[in-house]
Structures are given as structure tokens and as C-alpha cells.
PDB file of C-alpha atoms in Angstrom:
ATOM      1  CA  MET A 270      -6.230   7.109 -14.053  1.00 83.00           C
ATOM      2  CA  ARG A 271      -3.057   5.816 -15.602  1.00 94.00           C
ATOM      3  CA  SER A 272      -2.768   4.468 -19.116  1.00 96.00           C
ATOM      4  CA  ALA A 273      -0.319   2.101 -20.772  1.00 99.00           C
ATOM      5  CA  VAL A 274       0.912   1.341 -24.241  1.00 99.00           C
ATOM      6  CA  TYR A 275       1.712  -2.188 -25.385  1.00 99.00           C
ATOM      7  CA  PRO A 276       3.796  -1.917 -28.576  1.00 98.00           C
ATOM      8  CA  GLY A 277       4.222  -4.864 -30.903  1.00 95.00           C
ATOM      9  CA  SER A 278       3.492  -6.275 -34.323  1.00 94.00           C
ATOM     10  CA  PHE A 279       0.636  -8.482 -33.027  1.00 95.00           C
ATOM     11  CA  ASP A 280       0.803 -10.659 -36.140  1.00 94.00           C
ATOM     12  CA  PRO A 281      -1.570 -11.954 -34.846  1.00 94.00           C
ATOM     13  CA  LEU A 282      -2.822 -10.841 -31.431  1.00 96.00           C
ATOM     14  CA  THR A 283      -2.736 -13.874 -29.131  1.00 96.00           C
ATOM     15  CA  ILE A 284      -4.561 -14.899 -25.981  1.00 97.00           C
ATOM     16  CA  ALA A 285      -1.270 -14.255 -24.151  1.00 96.00           C
ATOM     17  CA  HIS A 286      -1.102 -10.659 -25.428  1.00 97.00           C
ATOM     18  CA  VAL A 287      -4.608 -10.064 -24.068  1.00 97.00           C
ATOM     19  CA  ALA A 288      -3.783 -11.776 -20.757  1.00 97.00           C
ATOM     20  CA  ILE A 289      -0.619  -9.678 -20.401  1.00 97.00           C
ATOM     21  CA  ALA A 290      -2.636  -6.488 -20.951  1.00 98.00           C
ATOM     22  CA  GLU A 291      -5.279  -7.638 -18.441  1.00 98.00           C
ATOM     23  CA  THR A 292      -2.582  -8.495 -15.893  1.00 97.00           C
ATOM     24  CA  ALA A 293      -1.006  -5.051 -16.308  1.00 98.00           C
ATOM     25  CA  ILE A 294      -4.414  -3.410 -15.782  1.00 98.00           C
ATOM     26  CA  ALA A 295      -5.016  -5.417 -12.603  1.00 98.00           C
ATOM     27  CA  GLU A 296      -1.538  -5.198 -11.076  1.00 98.00           C
ATOM     28  CA  LEU A 297      -0.834  -1.550 -11.920  1.00 98.00           C
ATOM     29  CA  ASP A 298      -4.322  -0.065 -11.530  1.00 98.00           C
ATOM     30  CA  LEU A 299      -4.502   1.055 -15.152  1.00 98.00           C
ATOM     31  CA  ALA A 300      -7.601   2.495 -16.777  1.00 98.00           C
ATOM     32  CA  ARG A 301      -6.558   1.341 -20.224  1.00 98.00           C
ATOM     33  CA  VAL A 302      -3.946  -0.480 -22.265  1.00 99.00           C
ATOM     34  CA  GLU A 303      -3.475   0.511 -25.898  1.00 99.00           C
ATOM     35  CA  PHE A 304      -2.095  -2.132 -28.265  1.00 99.00           C
ATOM     36  CA  CYS A 305       0.184  -0.032 -30.479  1.00 98.00           C
ATOM     37  CA  LEU A 306       1.297  -1.043 -33.948  1.00 97.00           C
ATOM     38  CA  SER A 307       4.117   0.887 -35.565  1.00 95.00           C
ATOM     39  CA  VAL A 308       3.411   1.980 -39.128  1.00 94.00           C
ATOM     40  CA  ASP A 309       7.005   0.931 -39.936  1.00 90.00           C
ATOM     41  CA  PRO A 310       7.942  -1.687 -37.318  1.00 88.00           C
ATOM     42  CA  LEU A 311      11.587  -1.972 -36.359  1.00 82.00           C
ATOM     43  CA  GLY A 312      13.076  -5.345 -37.271  1.00 81.00           C
ATOM     44  CA  LYS A 313       9.867  -6.653 -38.885  1.00 83.00           C
ATOM     45  CA  PRO A 314      10.130  -5.961 -42.631  1.00 77.00           C
ATOM     46  CA  HIS A 315       7.902  -8.846 -43.782  1.00 81.00           C
ATOM     47  CA  LEU A 316       4.798  -9.380 -41.690  1.00 88.00           C
ATOM     48  CA  ALA A 317       2.142 -11.933 -42.674  1.00 84.00           C
ATOM     49  CA  ALA A 318      -0.713  -9.424 -42.378  1.00 91.00           C
ATOM     50  CA  THR A 319      -0.888  -5.768 -43.399  1.00 93.00           C
ATOM     51  CA  LEU A 320      -1.150  -2.995 -40.830  1.00 95.00           C
ATOM     52  CA  ASP A 321      -4.847  -2.496 -41.642  1.00 96.00           C
ATOM     53  CA  GLU A 322      -5.546  -6.234 -41.337  1.00 95.00           C
ATOM     54  CA  ARG A 323      -3.821  -6.409 -37.956  1.00 95.00           C
ATOM     55  CA  VAL A 324      -5.673  -3.325 -36.674  1.00 97.00           C
ATOM     56  CA  GLU A 325      -9.021  -4.813 -37.741  1.00 96.00           C
ATOM     57  CA  ARG A 326      -8.242  -8.211 -36.197  1.00 94.00           C
ATOM     58  CA  ILE A 327      -7.314  -6.580 -32.894  1.00 97.00           C
ATOM     59  CA  ARG A 328     -10.484  -4.470 -32.965  1.00 96.00           C
ATOM     60  CA  SER A 329     -12.505  -7.632 -33.536  1.00 95.00           C
ATOM     61  CA  ALA A 330     -10.747  -9.490 -30.706  1.00 95.00           C
ATOM     62  CA  ILE A 331     -11.291  -6.707 -28.144  1.00 97.00           C
ATOM     63  CA  SER A 332     -14.689  -5.529 -29.352  1.00 95.00           C
ATOM     64  CA  GLY A 333     -16.873  -4.212 -26.536  1.00 95.00           C
ATOM     65  CA  ARG A 334     -13.979  -3.613 -24.143  1.00 96.00           C
ATOM     66  CA  THR A 335     -13.315  -0.140 -22.794  1.00 97.00           C
ATOM     67  CA  ASP A 336     -10.040  -1.069 -21.071  1.00 98.00           C
ATOM     68  CA  LEU A 337      -8.316  -2.223 -24.279  1.00 98.00           C
ATOM     69  CA  CYS A 338      -7.940  -0.489 -27.634  1.00 98.00           C
ATOM     70  CA  VAL A 339      -5.677  -0.422 -30.677  1.00 98.00           C
ATOM     71  CA  VAL A 340      -3.686   2.542 -32.009  1.00 98.00           C
ATOM     72  CA  THR A 341      -0.961   3.062 -34.594  1.00 98.00           C
ATOM     73  CA  SER A 342       2.217   5.099 -34.303  1.00 98.00           C
ATOM     74  CA  PRO A 343       4.719   6.571 -36.754  1.00 97.00           C
ATOM     75  CA  HIS A 344       7.470   5.856 -34.199  1.00 96.00           C
ATOM     76  CA  ARG A 345       9.717   2.797 -34.322  1.00 92.00           C
ATOM     77  CA  LEU A 346      11.590   2.831 -30.991  1.00 91.00           C
ATOM     78  CA  VAL A 347       9.715   1.775 -27.854  1.00 95.00           C
ATOM     79  CA  ALA A 348      11.075   4.835 -26.006  1.00 94.00           C
ATOM     80  CA  ASP A 349       9.468   7.118 -28.598  1.00 95.00           C
ATOM     81  CA  ILE A 350       6.181   5.178 -28.678  1.00 97.00           C
ATOM     82  CA  ALA A 351       5.933   5.220 -24.865  1.00 98.00           C
ATOM     83  CA  ALA A 352       6.757   8.923 -24.414  1.00 96.00           C
ATOM     84  CA  THR A 353       3.228  10.059 -23.466  1.00 97.00           C
ATOM     85  CA  TYR A 354       2.179   7.056 -21.353  1.00 98.00           C
ATOM     86  CA  ASP A 355       2.495   6.192 -17.667  1.00 98.00           C
ATOM     87  CA  VAL A 356       3.465   2.571 -18.355  1.00 99.00           C
ATOM     88  CA  VAL A 357       4.856   0.592 -21.280  1.00 99.00           C
ATOM     89  CA  VAL A 358       3.920  -3.105 -21.390  1.00 99.00           C
ATOM     90  CA  LEU A 359       6.391  -5.505 -22.996  1.00 96.00           C
ATOM     91  CA  GLY A 360       6.984  -9.200 -23.364  1.00 91.00           C
ATOM     92  CA  ALA A 361      10.394 -10.517 -22.333  1.00 87.00           C
ATOM     93  CA  ASP A 362      11.510 -10.845 -25.964  1.00 85.00           C
ATOM     94  CA  LYS A 363      10.704  -7.197 -26.699  1.00 90.00           C
ATOM     95  CA  TRP A 364      12.397  -6.093 -23.440  1.00 92.00           C
ATOM     96  CA  GLU A 365      15.569  -7.924 -24.505  1.00 90.00           C
ATOM     97  CA  GLN A 366      15.328  -6.148 -27.879  1.00 90.00           C
ATOM     98  CA  VAL A 367      14.947  -2.754 -26.159  1.00 93.00           C
ATOM     99  CA  LEU A 368      18.110  -3.505 -24.173  1.00 92.00           C
ATOM    100  CA  ASP A 369      20.141  -4.592 -27.223  1.00 92.00           C
ATOM    101  CA  PRO A 370      22.569  -1.813 -28.272  1.00 92.00           C
ATOM    102  CA  SER A 371      22.438  -3.003 -31.909  1.00 93.00           C
ATOM    103  CA  TRP A 372      19.070  -1.218 -32.274  1.00 89.00           C
ATOM    104  CA  TYR A 373      20.833   2.028 -31.314  1.00 92.00           C
ATOM    105  CA  GLY A 374      23.714   1.891 -33.794  1.00 94.00           C
ATOM    106  CA  ASP A 375      25.710  -0.331 -31.388  1.00 96.00           C
ATOM    107  CA  ASP A 376      25.970   2.646 -29.049  1.00 96.00           C
ATOM    108  CA  PRO A 377      25.365   1.620 -25.407  1.00 92.00           C
ATOM    109  CA  GLN A 378      25.014   5.267 -24.347  1.00 93.00           C
ATOM    110  CA  ARG A 379      22.189   5.858 -26.873  1.00 93.00           C
ATOM    111  CA  ARG A 380      20.530   2.696 -25.528  1.00 92.00           C
ATOM    112  CA  ASN A 381      20.938   3.897 -21.934  1.00 92.00           C
ATOM    113  CA  ASP A 382      19.476   7.297 -22.843  1.00 93.00           C
ATOM    114  CA  ALA A 383      16.466   5.641 -24.521  1.00 93.00           C
ATOM    115  CA  VAL A 384      15.894   3.304 -21.556  1.00 95.00           C
ATOM    116  CA  ALA A 385      16.111   6.256 -19.141  1.00 95.00           C
ATOM    117  CA  ARG A 386      13.284   7.983 -21.067  1.00 95.00           C
ATOM    118  CA  LEU A 387      10.922   5.046 -20.579  1.00 97.00           C
ATOM    119  CA  PRO A 388       8.042   5.260 -18.124  1.00 98.00           C
ATOM    120  CA  LEU A 389       7.472   2.318 -15.786  1.00 98.00           C
ATOM    121  CA  VAL A 390       8.136  -0.855 -17.803  1.00 98.00           C
ATOM    122  CA  ALA A 391       5.766  -3.769 -17.126  1.00 97.00           C
ATOM    123  CA  VAL A 392       7.429  -6.948 -18.410  1.00 95.00           C
ATOM    124  CA  ALA A 393       5.820 -10.344 -18.924  1.00 93.00           C
ATOM    125  CA  GLY A 394       8.530 -12.963 -18.604  1.00 80.00           C
ATOM    126  CA  ARG A 395       8.869 -16.160 -20.626  1.00 71.00           C
ATOM    127  CA  THR A 396       9.880 -19.580 -19.348  1.00 64.00           C
ATOM    128  CA  GLY A 397      13.631 -19.533 -18.797  1.00 65.00           C
ATOM    129  CA  SER A 398      14.074 -15.836 -19.582  1.00 65.00           C
ATOM    130  CA  ALA A 399      15.567 -13.421 -17.119  1.00 64.00           C
ATOM    131  CA  PRO A 400      16.580 -10.261 -18.962  1.00 64.00           C
ATOM    132  CA  SER A 401      18.715  -7.837 -17.031  1.00 72.00           C
ATOM    133  CA  THR A 402      17.315  -4.647 -15.594  1.00 79.00           C
ATOM    134  CA  PRO A 403      19.557  -1.636 -16.129  1.00 82.00           C
ATOM    135  CA  PRO A 404      19.649   0.936 -13.320  1.00 84.00           C
ATOM    136  CA  GLU A 405      18.070   3.541 -15.652  1.00 86.00           C
ATOM    137  CA  ALA A 406      14.832   1.534 -15.865  1.00 91.00           C
ATOM    138  CA  GLN A 407      11.903   1.117 -13.502  1.00 94.00           C
ATOM    139  CA  VAL A 408      10.601  -2.418 -14.107  1.00 94.00           C
ATOM    140  CA  HIS A 409       7.565  -4.273 -12.794  1.00 95.00           C
ATOM    141  CA  TRP A 410       7.521  -8.008 -13.558  1.00 92.00           C
ATOM    142  CA  LEU A 411       3.963  -9.062 -14.399  1.00 94.00           C
ATOM    143  CA  SER A 412       2.482 -12.239 -12.905  1.00 93.00           C
ATOM    144  CA  VAL A 413       1.126 -13.758 -16.108  1.00 90.00           C
ATOM    145  CA  PRO A 414      -0.360 -17.266 -15.782  1.00 90.00           C
ATOM    146  CA  ALA A 415       2.331 -19.896 -16.432  1.00 88.00           C
ATOM    147  CA  HIS A 416       0.213 -21.811 -18.957  1.00 90.00           C
ATOM    148  CA  LEU A 417       0.488 -18.814 -21.319  1.00 92.00           C
ATOM    149  CA  ALA A 418       4.284 -18.522 -21.183  1.00 84.00           C
ATOM    150  CA  ASP A 419       4.894 -20.397 -24.429  1.00 87.00           C
ATOM    151  CA  VAL A 420       2.038 -18.866 -26.449  1.00 93.00           C
ATOM    152  CA  SER A 421       3.416 -16.958 -29.436  1.00 91.00           C
ATOM    153  CA  ALA A 422       2.220 -15.269 -32.603  1.00 92.00           C
ATOM    154  CA  THR A 423       4.699 -17.410 -34.543  1.00 91.00           C
ATOM    155  CA  ALA A 424       3.018 -20.564 -33.220  1.00 93.00           C
ATOM    156  CA  VAL A 425      -0.394 -19.195 -34.253  1.00 94.00           C
ATOM    157  CA  ARG A 426       0.898 -18.546 -37.770  1.00 91.00           C
ATOM    158  CA  MET A 427       2.246 -22.125 -37.809  1.00 93.00           C
ATOM    159  CA  GLY A 428      -1.181 -23.558 -36.976  1.00 94.00           C
ATOM    160  CA  ARG A 429      -1.875 -23.128 -33.244  1.00 94.00           C
ATOM    161  CA  THR A 430      -4.988 -21.073 -34.055  1.00 93.00           C
ATOM    162  CA  GLU A 431      -6.493 -21.790 -30.623  1.00 94.00           C
ATOM    163  CA  TRP A 432      -3.896 -19.332 -29.303  1.00 95.00           C
ATOM    164  CA  ALA A 433      -5.209 -16.504 -31.508  1.00 95.00           C
ATOM    165  CA  ALA A 434      -7.199 -13.868 -29.622  1.00 95.00           C
ATOM    166  CA  ASP A 435      -9.743 -13.884 -32.459  1.00 84.00           C
ATOM    167  CA  PRO A 436      -9.425 -17.320 -34.108  1.00 64.00           C
ATOM    168  CA  ALA A 437     -12.348 -16.708 -36.476  1.00 61.00           C
ATOM    169  CA  SER A 438     -10.461 -13.898 -38.224  1.00 55.00           C
ATOM    170  CA  GLU A 439      -7.208 -15.802 -38.755  1.00 52.00           C
ATOM    171  CA  PRO A 440      -6.491 -17.053 -42.286  1.00 52.00           C
ATOM    172  CA  ASP A 441      -6.453 -20.819 -42.723  1.00 49.00           C
ATOM    173  CA  ARG A 442      -2.741 -21.662 -42.902  1.00 46.00           C
ATOM    174  CA  HIS A 443      -3.291 -24.088 -45.798  1.00 41.00           C
ATOM    175  CA  THR A 444      -5.622 -22.053 -48.005  1.00 38.00           C
ATOM    176  CA  GLY A 445      -4.951 -18.475 -46.865  1.00 45.00           C
ATOM    177  CA  VAL A 446      -8.721 -17.930 -46.727  1.00 41.00           C
ATOM    178  CA  GLU A 447     -10.277 -16.365 -43.660  1.00 44.00           C
ATOM    179  CA  GLU A 448     -12.867 -18.569 -41.995  1.00 40.00           C
TER     180      GLU A 448
END
């Protein structure tokens, strides 16, 4: 059976992240999706929660599931993280980041080489987003329910705690104390 990696900061994991993983499992006949947190995430120097806190919150949110798990990686680039998987799952924002040459020293050829190394890319689009698909990439657009399109980790951190995958483990935004 095929496996997938879903890299991100997951600060915090949202109901949309879980739905995207479930959609990838269903549409691509995957045995498992691994939420992968980079030890040193690219472009995310100041996250609200530590790596250990995020790993524990994800474990809590997916407890009892055999088709979802959480792992960490020393790699920063999606192409490096995805090297041993059959599929890499990405949101539209992350896909646009992968395609941005600025993450490759403004070198389009380095970007093209990294994209060519990717396995099948399963992308969950956002309302109004239509990132390009370079010829080097194999892309499957996931059919994620429309009502989840605007769910974001940023919104959860700003108070939309009902969008957190594990709302009970999210710190109260006013006190900083976990419920």
C-alpha cells in the first residue's frame, strides 16, 4: 500500500488538515498519511507552539487512528521531506511556496530540479487559488469539502478554536492556559 507525507508547521493542526489527509487517503488509495513537522521549518522562525507541543497536540487529535500519524524531519525543503514517499500532500499555499524560486536562491532551475524530484503531489486548493502546475510535476487536485476552504491555523490562533483538530489542547488565546 502507498503512503503519503503531509509536511507543514501545523500550528495548530486544524479540522481542514485532517480532512485533507482523509481525502488524500480516499482518493489515492493510501494506507497512511504522515503529518510531518520539520525540526527547523523553512520560513517559520517564530511559531506559537514548540515542536514537542505541536507533536503532542497532533498525537492527541489523531489518537486511535492507524491511517494518520505524526513524524518529524531534519529536512526543510518539501522535495527532501517527500523523497521516500509515494505521495506528498500539500495545501495550495504550500504548493505556491514550493513553486516560488525565492526558496531556491532565486534559481528557477534549482526549483525545477526540486519539483521534478517530487512524488505525486496531492494539492488541496483554496477558494480563489489556482497555482500553476509545472510540466515537471505530477499533480492530483484533491476534492476537499468547500466549507473547509477558509479554515486556517492562523484563524485558530486568532480565536476560531472550533477549527482546531483538538480544541481541548489549544491554549486560551487570552490567558495562554490550556483548557
